[in-house]
Short mmCIF file of C-alpha atoms in Angstrom, two decimals:
data_model
loop_
_atom_site.label_atom_id
_atom_site.label_comp_id
_atom_site.label_asym_id
_atom_site.label_seq_id
_atom_site.Cartn_x
_atom_site.Cartn_y
_atom_site.Cartn_z
CA UNK A 39 -15.95 12.58 -11.18
CA UNK A 40 -11.92 12.44 -12.57
CA UNK A 41 -12.86 16.04 -13.34
CA UNK A 42 -13.55 17.42 -10.25
CA UNK A 43 -11.38 20.01 -8.75
CA UNK A 44 -9.27 19.46 -5.96
CA UNK A 45 -11.52 20.95 -3.80
CA UNK A 46 -14.55 18.73 -4.70
CA UNK A 47 -12.69 15.95 -4.25
CA UNK A 48 -11.76 17.32 -0.81
CA UNK A 49 -15.60 17.90 0.01
CA UNK A 50 -16.55 14.24 -1.16
CA UNK A 51 -13.87 12.65 1.08
CA UNK A 52 -15.48 14.65 4.11
CA UNK A 53 -18.43 13.02 3.15
CA UNK A 54 -16.70 9.65 3.31
CA UNK A 55 -16.72 8.99 -0.45
CA UNK A 56 -13.61 6.46 -0.83
CA UNK A 57 -13.64 6.87 -4.47
CA UNK A 58 -12.54 10.66 -4.07
CA UNK A 59 -9.84 9.58 -1.70
CA UNK A 60 -8.39 7.05 -4.21
CA UNK A 61 -8.72 10.26 -6.89
CA UNK A 62 -7.20 12.43 -4.74
CA UNK A 63 -4.27 9.76 -4.07
CA UNK A 64 -3.63 9.14 -8.02
CA UNK A 65 -3.53 12.86 -8.41
CA UNK A 66 -0.95 13.03 -5.77
CA UNK A 67 0.80 10.17 -5.13
CA UNK A 68 3.78 11.05 -6.86
CA UNK A 69 4.51 14.42 -5.58
CA UNK A 70 3.82 13.46 -2.10
CA UNK A 71 5.91 10.63 -2.55
CA UNK A 72 8.75 12.02 -4.03
CA UNK A 73 8.63 14.90 -1.41
CA UNK A 74 8.80 12.46 1.70
CA UNK A 75 11.40 10.12 -0.24
CA UNK A 76 13.44 13.42 -1.02
CA UNK A 77 13.07 14.24 2.65
CA UNK A 78 13.69 10.87 4.56
CA UNK A 79 15.81 9.25 1.74
CA UNK A 80 14.16 6.15 2.88
CA UNK A 81 11.29 3.92 0.43
CA UNK A 82 9.57 2.39 3.46
CA UNK A 83 9.83 5.34 5.58
CA UNK A 84 8.29 7.43 2.59
CA UNK A 85 5.54 4.97 2.02
CA UNK A 86 4.63 4.78 5.63
CA UNK A 87 4.45 8.82 5.23
CA UNK A 88 2.29 8.27 2.56
CA UNK A 89 -0.26 5.92 4.71
CA UNK A 90 0.20 8.47 7.42
CA UNK A 91 -0.90 11.44 5.28
CA UNK A 92 -3.89 9.89 3.45
CA UNK A 93 -5.04 8.60 6.67
CA UNK A 94 -5.02 12.10 8.06
CA UNK A 95 -6.98 13.03 5.10
CA UNK A 96 -9.58 10.64 5.67
CA UNK A 97 -10.15 11.07 9.18
CA UNK A 98 -10.02 14.80 9.00
CA UNK A 99 -9.67 15.72 12.85
CA UNK A 100 -8.17 18.68 14.44
CA UNK A 101 -5.21 20.09 12.67
CA UNK A 102 -5.50 17.41 9.77
CA UNK A 103 -8.71 19.53 8.37
CA UNK A 104 -8.14 21.46 4.99
CA UNK A 105 -9.01 25.18 5.39
CA UNK A 106 -9.79 26.79 1.68
CA UNK A 107 -8.86 30.11 3.05
CA UNK A 108 -5.25 29.29 3.72
CA UNK A 109 -4.19 28.59 0.75
CA UNK A 110 -4.62 25.48 -1.97
CA UNK A 111 -5.23 21.83 -1.35
CA UNK A 112 -2.03 21.05 -3.22
CA UNK A 113 0.18 23.25 -0.50
CA UNK A 114 -1.69 22.11 2.43
CA UNK A 115 -1.11 18.06 1.43
CA UNK A 116 2.51 19.17 0.91
CA UNK A 117 2.92 20.71 4.41
CA UNK A 118 1.51 17.77 6.02
CA UNK A 119 3.75 15.90 4.17
CA UNK A 120 6.95 17.64 5.39
CA UNK A 121 5.39 17.83 9.04
CA UNK A 122 4.77 13.83 9.04
CA UNK A 123 8.53 13.35 7.10
CA UNK A 124 10.23 15.64 10.06
CA UNK A 125 7.79 14.04 12.82
CA UNK A 126 9.43 10.27 11.45
CA UNK A 127 12.96 11.67 11.03
CA UNK A 128 12.43 12.81 14.67
CA UNK A 129 11.24 9.74 15.70
CA UNK A 130 14.03 7.33 14.37
CA UNK A 131 17.29 9.60 14.77
CA UNK A 132 16.49 12.33 17.27
CA UNK A 133 19.35 15.16 16.92
CA UNK A 134 21.22 13.16 14.15
CA UNK A 135 21.65 14.64 10.81
CA UNK A 136 20.06 12.05 8.59
CA UNK A 137 20.47 13.39 5.20
CA UNK A 138 24.06 12.63 3.46
CA UNK A 139 24.02 15.73 1.71
CA UNK A 140 23.95 17.61 4.80
CA UNK A 141 27.12 16.71 6.36
CA UNK A 142 28.76 16.90 2.92
CA UNK A 143 30.36 20.23 3.91
CA UNK A 144 32.45 18.58 6.29
CA UNK A 145 33.04 15.39 4.91
CA UNK A 146 33.21 15.30 1.21
CA UNK A 147 36.04 15.84 -1.20
CA UNK A 148 35.85 18.50 -4.13
CA UNK A 149 34.51 15.76 -6.22
CA UNK A 150 31.25 15.06 -4.70
CA UNK A 151 30.72 18.75 -3.79
CA UNK A 152 31.01 19.10 -8.03
CA UNK A 153 28.87 16.13 -8.24
CA UNK A 154 26.15 17.86 -6.00
CA UNK A 155 26.21 21.10 -7.92
CA UNK A 156 25.84 19.38 -11.20
CA UNK A 157 22.59 17.65 -9.65
CA UNK A 158 19.67 17.07 -12.07
CA UNK A 159 17.48 18.37 -9.78
CA UNK A 160 16.05 21.63 -9.77
CA UNK A 161 15.88 22.23 -5.92
CA UNK A 162 19.64 21.17 -5.45
CA UNK A 163 20.67 23.50 -8.31
CA UNK A 164 19.26 26.53 -6.56
CA UNK A 165 20.18 25.10 -3.13
CA UNK A 166 23.90 25.32 -4.75
CA UNK A 167 23.41 29.05 -5.53
CA UNK A 168 23.26 30.07 -1.89
CA UNK A 169 26.32 30.97 -0.10
CA UNK A 170 27.96 28.40 2.30
CA UNK A 171 25.49 29.66 5.63
CA UNK A 172 22.76 30.00 3.79
CA UNK A 173 22.69 26.22 2.01
CA UNK A 174 23.41 24.87 5.61
CA UNK A 175 20.17 27.16 7.29
CA UNK A 176 17.78 25.79 4.64
CA UNK A 177 18.87 22.32 5.03
CA UNK A 178 18.79 22.35 8.98
CA UNK A 179 15.22 24.21 8.84
CA UNK A 180 13.73 23.17 6.07
CA UNK A 181 14.63 19.41 5.67
CA UNK A 182 15.57 18.52 8.96
CA UNK A 183 12.97 20.64 11.06
CA UNK A 184 15.55 22.03 13.55
CA UNK A 185 14.46 24.56 16.16
CA UNK A 186 15.77 27.75 15.86
CA UNK A 187 17.82 27.32 18.69
CA UNK A 188 19.58 24.52 17.25
CA UNK A 189 20.18 26.32 14.02
CA UNK A 190 21.54 29.28 15.78
CA UNK A 191 24.39 26.70 17.80
CA UNK A 192 24.89 24.54 14.67
CA UNK A 193 25.59 27.94 12.34
CA UNK A 194 27.28 29.47 15.40
CA UNK A 195 25.30 32.81 15.29
CA UNK A 196 23.48 34.75 17.44
CA UNK A 197 19.78 33.14 18.13
CA UNK A 198 18.17 36.66 17.67
CA UNK A 199 19.63 36.61 14.12
CA UNK A 200 18.32 33.28 12.94
CA UNK A 201 14.63 34.46 12.00
CA UNK A 202 15.96 37.04 9.57
CA UNK A 203 18.82 34.46 7.94
CA UNK A 204 16.02 31.86 7.47
CA UNK A 205 13.75 34.09 6.03
CA UNK A 206 16.50 35.68 3.44
CA UNK A 207 17.65 32.09 2.71
CA UNK A 208 14.42 31.34 1.86
CA UNK A 209 13.59 34.39 -0.33
CA UNK A 210 16.93 33.65 -2.02
CA UNK A 211 16.12 30.04 -2.90
CA UNK A 212 12.68 31.56 -4.43
CA UNK A 213 14.67 34.16 -6.81
CA UNK A 214 16.74 30.92 -7.90
CA UNK A 215 13.65 28.62 -8.50
CA UNK A 216 11.89 31.34 -10.19
CA UNK A 217 14.17 30.89 -13.03
CA UNK A 218 13.69 27.23 -12.99
CA UNK A 219 10.78 25.24 -14.30
CA UNK A 220 8.53 23.20 -12.04
CA UNK A 221 8.66 19.21 -12.50
CA UNK A 222 5.77 18.44 -14.29
CA UNK A 223 3.59 16.22 -11.45
CA UNK A 224 0.82 15.89 -13.70
CA UNK A 225 -1.28 17.85 -11.27
CA UNK B 49 13.67 31.35 22.56
CA UNK B 50 13.14 35.34 22.70
CA UNK B 51 9.72 36.90 24.48
CA UNK B 52 8.72 38.20 21.26
CA UNK B 53 6.11 36.20 19.55
CA UNK B 54 7.21 37.49 16.29
CA UNK B 55 10.34 35.39 16.80
CA UNK B 56 8.40 32.26 17.43
CA UNK B 57 7.41 32.05 13.73
CA UNK B 58 10.12 29.75 12.03
CA UNK B 59 9.56 27.43 15.64
CA UNK B 60 6.08 27.54 15.28
CA UNK B 61 6.12 26.26 11.33
CA UNK B 62 8.05 23.33 12.36
CA UNK B 63 5.61 22.56 14.96
CA UNK B 64 8.23 22.80 17.57
CA UNK B 65 6.07 25.27 20.34
CA UNK B 66 4.32 23.81 23.10
CA UNK B 67 0.67 23.13 22.69
CA UNK B 68 0.29 26.63 25.22
CA UNK B 69 2.96 28.52 23.01
CA UNK B 70 1.15 27.32 19.89
CA UNK B 71 -2.10 28.85 21.16
CA UNK B 72 -0.95 31.73 22.28
CA UNK B 73 1.08 32.24 18.83
CA UNK B 74 -1.95 31.63 16.88
CA UNK B 75 -3.96 34.08 19.13
CA UNK B 76 -1.35 36.92 18.37
CA UNK B 77 -1.54 36.06 14.89
CA UNK B 78 -4.72 37.48 14.71
CA UNK B 79 -3.77 40.56 16.29
CA UNK B 80 -0.73 41.11 14.13
CA UNK B 81 -1.09 41.68 10.00
CA UNK B 82 2.51 41.80 9.46
CA UNK B 83 3.68 38.31 11.02
CA UNK B 84 0.56 36.76 9.80
CA UNK B 85 1.64 38.11 6.32
CA UNK B 86 5.48 36.84 6.94
CA UNK B 87 3.92 33.62 7.69
CA UNK B 88 1.87 32.92 4.51
CA UNK B 89 4.85 34.19 2.47
CA UNK B 90 7.13 31.84 4.36
CA UNK B 91 4.65 28.98 3.81
CA UNK B 92 3.98 30.14 0.39
CA UNK B 93 7.72 29.60 -0.39
CA UNK B 94 7.99 26.24 1.45
CA UNK B 95 5.24 24.92 -0.61
CA UNK B 96 7.00 25.98 -3.58
CA UNK B 97 10.09 23.75 -3.20
CA UNK B 98 8.89 20.16 -3.30
CA UNK B 99 7.60 21.26 -6.85
CA UNK B 100 11.41 21.48 -7.77
CA UNK B 101 12.58 17.90 -6.35
CA UNK B 102 13.59 15.01 -8.36
CA UNK B 103 10.55 12.91 -9.54
CA UNK B 104 10.78 9.78 -7.82
CA UNK B 105 8.58 6.22 -9.21
CA UNK B 106 6.45 5.26 -6.49
CA UNK B 107 7.02 1.46 -5.36
CA UNK B 108 4.78 -1.01 -6.79
CA UNK B 109 1.71 -1.73 -5.01
CA UNK B 110 1.90 1.22 -2.81
CA UNK B 111 -1.36 2.53 -3.65
CA UNK B 112 -3.24 -0.86 -2.47
CA UNK B 113 -1.43 -0.89 0.65
CA UNK B 114 -2.11 2.86 1.52
CA UNK B 115 -5.79 2.15 0.86
CA UNK B 116 -5.80 -0.66 2.50
CA UNK B 117 -4.33 0.90 5.40
CA UNK B 118 -6.45 4.05 5.62
CA UNK B 119 -9.80 2.33 4.61
CA UNK B 120 -9.25 -0.67 6.11
CA UNK B 121 -8.46 0.42 9.65
CA UNK B 122 -11.45 2.80 9.59
CA UNK B 123 -13.51 1.88 13.09
CA UNK B 124 -16.44 1.21 11.12
CA UNK B 125 -17.82 -1.20 13.63
CA UNK B 126 -18.21 -1.20 17.05
CA UNK B 127 -16.53 -3.88 19.17
CA UNK B 128 -18.38 -5.34 21.58
CA UNK B 129 -16.26 -6.02 25.25
CA UNK B 130 -17.35 -7.40 28.52
CA UNK B 131 -18.58 -5.21 31.21
CA UNK B 132 -16.23 -5.24 34.19
CA UNK B 133 -18.09 -7.45 36.89
CA UNK B 134 -14.51 -7.67 38.33
CA UNK B 135 -11.41 -5.12 38.29
CA UNK B 136 -9.79 -7.13 35.72
CA UNK B 137 -12.45 -8.13 33.38
CA UNK B 138 -12.20 -4.26 31.57
CA UNK B 139 -8.50 -5.15 31.27
CA UNK B 140 -9.38 -8.45 29.58
CA UNK B 141 -11.86 -6.50 27.13
CA UNK B 142 -9.68 -4.02 26.11
CA UNK B 143 -7.20 -7.27 25.44
CA UNK B 144 -9.53 -9.04 23.50
CA UNK B 145 -10.30 -5.92 21.60
CA UNK B 146 -6.51 -5.81 20.72
CA UNK B 147 -6.38 -9.31 19.76
CA UNK B 148 -9.82 -9.24 17.70
CA UNK B 149 -8.45 -6.19 15.82
CA UNK B 150 -5.37 -7.86 15.25
CA UNK B 151 -7.41 -11.07 13.64
CA UNK B 152 -9.59 -8.97 11.99
CA UNK B 153 -6.63 -7.64 9.89
CA UNK B 154 -5.32 -11.01 9.21
CA UNK B 155 -8.68 -12.18 7.74
CA UNK B 156 -8.89 -9.05 5.50
CA UNK B 157 -5.80 -9.36 4.20
CA UNK B 158 -6.11 -13.20 3.84
CA UNK B 159 -9.12 -12.21 1.97
CA UNK B 160 -7.65 -9.84 -0.12
CA UNK B 161 -4.53 -11.49 -1.09
CA UNK B 162 -5.70 -15.20 -1.29
CA UNK B 163 -3.15 -16.31 1.12
CA UNK B 164 -2.31 -19.87 1.25
CA UNK B 165 -4.53 -22.53 2.57
CA UNK B 166 -2.19 -23.20 6.08
CA UNK B 167 -2.16 -19.59 6.61
CA UNK B 168 -5.85 -19.53 6.73
CA UNK B 169 -6.09 -22.51 8.72
CA UNK B 170 -3.73 -21.01 11.27
CA UNK B 171 -6.25 -18.14 11.32
CA UNK B 172 -8.73 -20.06 11.83
CA UNK B 173 -7.31 -21.33 14.58
CA UNK B 174 -6.74 -18.23 16.17
CA UNK B 175 -10.18 -17.30 15.68
CA UNK B 176 -11.15 -20.49 17.54
CA UNK B 177 -8.84 -19.49 20.53
CA UNK B 178 -10.46 -15.60 20.54
CA UNK B 179 -13.69 -17.45 20.34
CA UNK B 180 -13.00 -19.24 23.36
CA UNK B 181 -11.30 -16.55 25.11
CA UNK B 182 -14.68 -14.21 24.25
CA UNK B 183 -16.97 -16.69 25.40
CA UNK B 184 -15.37 -17.00 29.07
CA UNK B 185 -16.37 -13.27 29.15
CA UNK B 186 -19.91 -13.72 27.93
CA UNK B 187 -21.02 -14.35 31.28
CA UNK B 188 -21.00 -10.66 32.18
CA UNK B 189 -23.84 -8.37 30.87
CA UNK B 190 -22.91 -6.18 27.46
CA UNK B 191 -21.35 -2.65 27.00
CA UNK B 192 -19.94 -1.46 23.73
CA UNK B 193 -16.46 -0.20 23.53
CA UNK B 194 -15.93 1.95 20.56
CA UNK B 195 -12.35 1.80 18.73
CA UNK B 196 -11.22 5.08 17.89
CA UNK B 197 -8.39 3.65 16.12
CA UNK B 198 -5.66 0.30 15.80
CA UNK B 199 -2.54 -0.14 14.52
CA UNK B 200 0.06 -2.41 14.33
CA UNK B 201 3.70 -2.09 15.69
CA UNK B 202 6.56 -2.21 13.27
CA UNK B 203 9.99 -2.45 14.50
CA UNK B 204 12.58 -0.02 13.97
CA UNK B 205 16.00 -0.40 12.24
CA UNK B 206 17.65 -1.99 14.88
CA UNK B 207 15.01 -3.85 16.88
CA UNK B 208 12.53 -6.61 16.37
CA UNK B 209 9.05 -7.48 17.33
CA UNK B 210 5.70 -6.97 16.18
CA UNK B 211 2.48 -6.08 18.01
CA UNK B 212 -0.91 -3.91 17.80
CA UNK B 213 -2.33 -0.89 19.61
CA UNK B 214 -5.54 -0.17 20.06
CA UNK B 215 -6.93 2.98 21.43
CA UNK B 216 -10.88 2.81 22.44
CA UNK B 217 -13.42 4.15 24.30
CA UNK B 218 -15.45 2.12 26.80
CA UNK B 219 -18.45 3.35 28.48
CA UNK B 220 -16.23 4.45 31.66
CA UNK B 221 -13.01 5.98 29.92
CA UNK B 222 -10.61 6.04 27.28
CA UNK B 223 -8.09 3.21 27.39
CA UNK B 224 -5.03 2.22 25.36
CA UNK B 225 -4.48 -1.40 24.76
CA UNK B 226 -1.09 -2.59 23.63
CA UNK B 227 -0.02 -6.26 22.76
CA UNK B 228 3.58 -7.15 21.77
CA UNK B 229 5.61 -10.03 20.93
CA UNK B 230 9.15 -11.03 20.05
CA UNK B 231 11.00 -8.20 21.76
CA UNK B 232 14.15 -8.85 23.49
CA UNK B 233 14.52 -9.74 26.77
CA UNK B 234 14.83 -7.30 29.38
CA UNK B 235 17.63 -6.71 32.31
CA UNK B 236 17.02 -6.42 35.89
CA UNK B 237 15.30 -3.22 36.26
CA UNK B 238 14.70 -2.41 32.79
CA UNK B 239 10.93 -2.00 31.51
CA UNK B 240 9.42 -1.58 28.00
CA UNK B 241 7.54 2.22 28.17
CA UNK B 242 4.74 3.38 26.11
CA UNK B 243 4.51 6.52 24.73
CA UNK B 244 2.09 8.78 23.11
CA UNK B 245 3.45 10.77 20.63
CA UNK B 246 2.10 13.98 19.81
CA UNK B 247 3.18 17.13 17.24
CA UNK B 248 6.99 18.24 17.59
CA UNK B 249 7.61 14.94 18.95
CA UNK B 250 6.15 15.39 22.49
CA UNK B 251 6.49 12.22 24.27
CA UNK B 252 3.75 11.42 26.73
CA UNK B 253 4.36 8.54 28.90
CA UNK B 254 1.43 6.09 28.66
CA UNK B 255 2.67 3.25 31.00
CA UNK B 256 5.33 0.59 31.09
CA UNK B 257 5.36 -3.33 31.00
CA UNK B 258 7.86 -6.19 30.93
CA UNK B 259 7.96 -8.99 28.89
CA UNK B 260 7.96 -12.77 29.38
CA UNK B 261 10.55 -14.99 28.21
CA UNK B 262 9.16 -15.30 24.62
CA UNK B 263 9.36 -11.58 24.77
CA UNK B 264 5.36 -11.21 24.38
CA UNK B 265 3.79 -8.27 26.92
CA UNK B 266 0.55 -6.21 27.22
CA UNK B 267 -0.41 -3.26 28.77
CA UNK B 268 -4.01 -1.31 29.14
CA UNK B 269 -3.59 2.02 29.82
CA UNK B 270 -6.80 3.88 30.86
CA UNK B 271 -6.57 7.42 29.63
CA UNK B 272 -9.05 9.89 28.06
CA UNK B 273 -5.93 11.30 26.18
CA UNK B 274 -6.93 8.58 23.58
CA UNK B 275 -8.89 10.54 22.27
CA UNK B 276 -6.68 13.61 21.55
CA UNK B 277 -4.76 13.80 18.03
CA UNK B 278 -2.03 11.77 18.41
CA UNK B 279 0.86 11.42 15.65
CA UNK B 280 2.26 7.75 16.76
CA UNK B 281 2.50 5.36 19.79
CA UNK B 282 5.89 4.30 20.42
CA UNK B 283 7.49 2.18 22.86
CA UNK B 284 11.09 2.78 24.25
CA UNK B 285 13.49 0.05 26.30
CA UNK B 286 14.10 2.13 29.50
CA UNK B 287 16.61 1.46 32.38
CA UNK B 288 13.74 1.86 35.10
CA UNK B 289 10.05 2.45 35.18
CA UNK B 290 8.57 6.01 35.28
CA UNK B 291 10.83 7.52 33.36
CA UNK B 292 8.94 11.32 32.17
CA UNK B 293 10.95 11.14 28.78
CA UNK B 294 12.75 8.76 27.10
CA UNK B 295 16.51 7.55 27.56
CA UNK B 296 16.01 4.55 25.44
CA UNK B 297 15.95 4.03 21.86
CA UNK B 298 12.61 3.32 20.42
CA UNK B 299 12.19 -0.42 19.58
CA UNK B 300 8.08 -0.21 18.18
CA UNK B 301 6.25 2.28 16.70
CA UNK B 302 2.81 2.57 15.40
CA UNK B 303 1.95 5.86 13.33
CA UNK B 304 -1.45 7.29 13.63
CA UNK B 305 -2.81 10.41 12.00
#
């Protein structure tokens, strides 16, 4: 059973196969937990997000049903993990910037900026290569889940240009990342 | 936001559209190939980012806790509640369901982790009390109330208290039953307000209650909305009842899927 594809496992989970749920958990625990932790910077909240995500998978209602034609199961798992992370962030500290890194540009000195740029994390290294405004847009949009209107206000740019700038920042980020190797999560 | 639906793209991705806007956007996506491709492209990039983050060691025992939470909470059985002879008996039945679910969890965990003998005695005492309470309701004929979900509340960073929320369907209607303990005492006109939390942090009021001097309180809120897909139930401390949107901080919350 351990050699089953993701899609086979998911089908079995839909048939209430607990062993399949456990196998899927084993397969994605590290990736999803790392992501939830990166989003929230809180071990307990990240664990709650894991519970939330696997409850969604197990119950499989409404929007929490995976559709093969909309991408891989792993991408879908990451999407629902991000959504659950953003919901958790909003519930706890609405409208408050939660990631210390996000406010660094206003509050930290050169030394810490250098430290950030020397981060071992590939994603952080790639973000550091973006322009200052693009870095801010990525953090506000991707890691905090802010609306386009709030991003426009925060970055002091016209609302009509936000969509284009988010798109450009994400594409630039992808370019930088394509030169990096993925972290091996044993998927 | 602008009227052009393609400008809703990133708010759609972040789950910030209203249900109606989301429906409109998805219908429009069916007709607009360019935006659909753009959505897929952005989602693909966003799905790639987590694969480049720093790997974290999961906390010890997390797998067991997650699996217990997910599979242990499954509404496998129907809980029997009393059929209302009097107006209050439906409320009593729903509250009994909350307490039963709570005790059921304790017993399950007790079996799972071999808790100390005195804790088991305490649970047995709780069970005895519940059996007494339920027997008082048994003079009514029986109906089944199907538990949709039941979840413990967790206190937030700056609050205290605990409790449980159960969503269930009786023959008549959907109900949300809440029982909490150990909350801070309220001032004057303050209430504890219950909210059903949807996507995009949409907060829908679901009744309010006050607590006794021990900080305990209960609420049964009849609403067929319990059958919808909520992310959480949250409780805030509000300066007055009937607020349409929360003014106070969340004190307890129970995440749902």
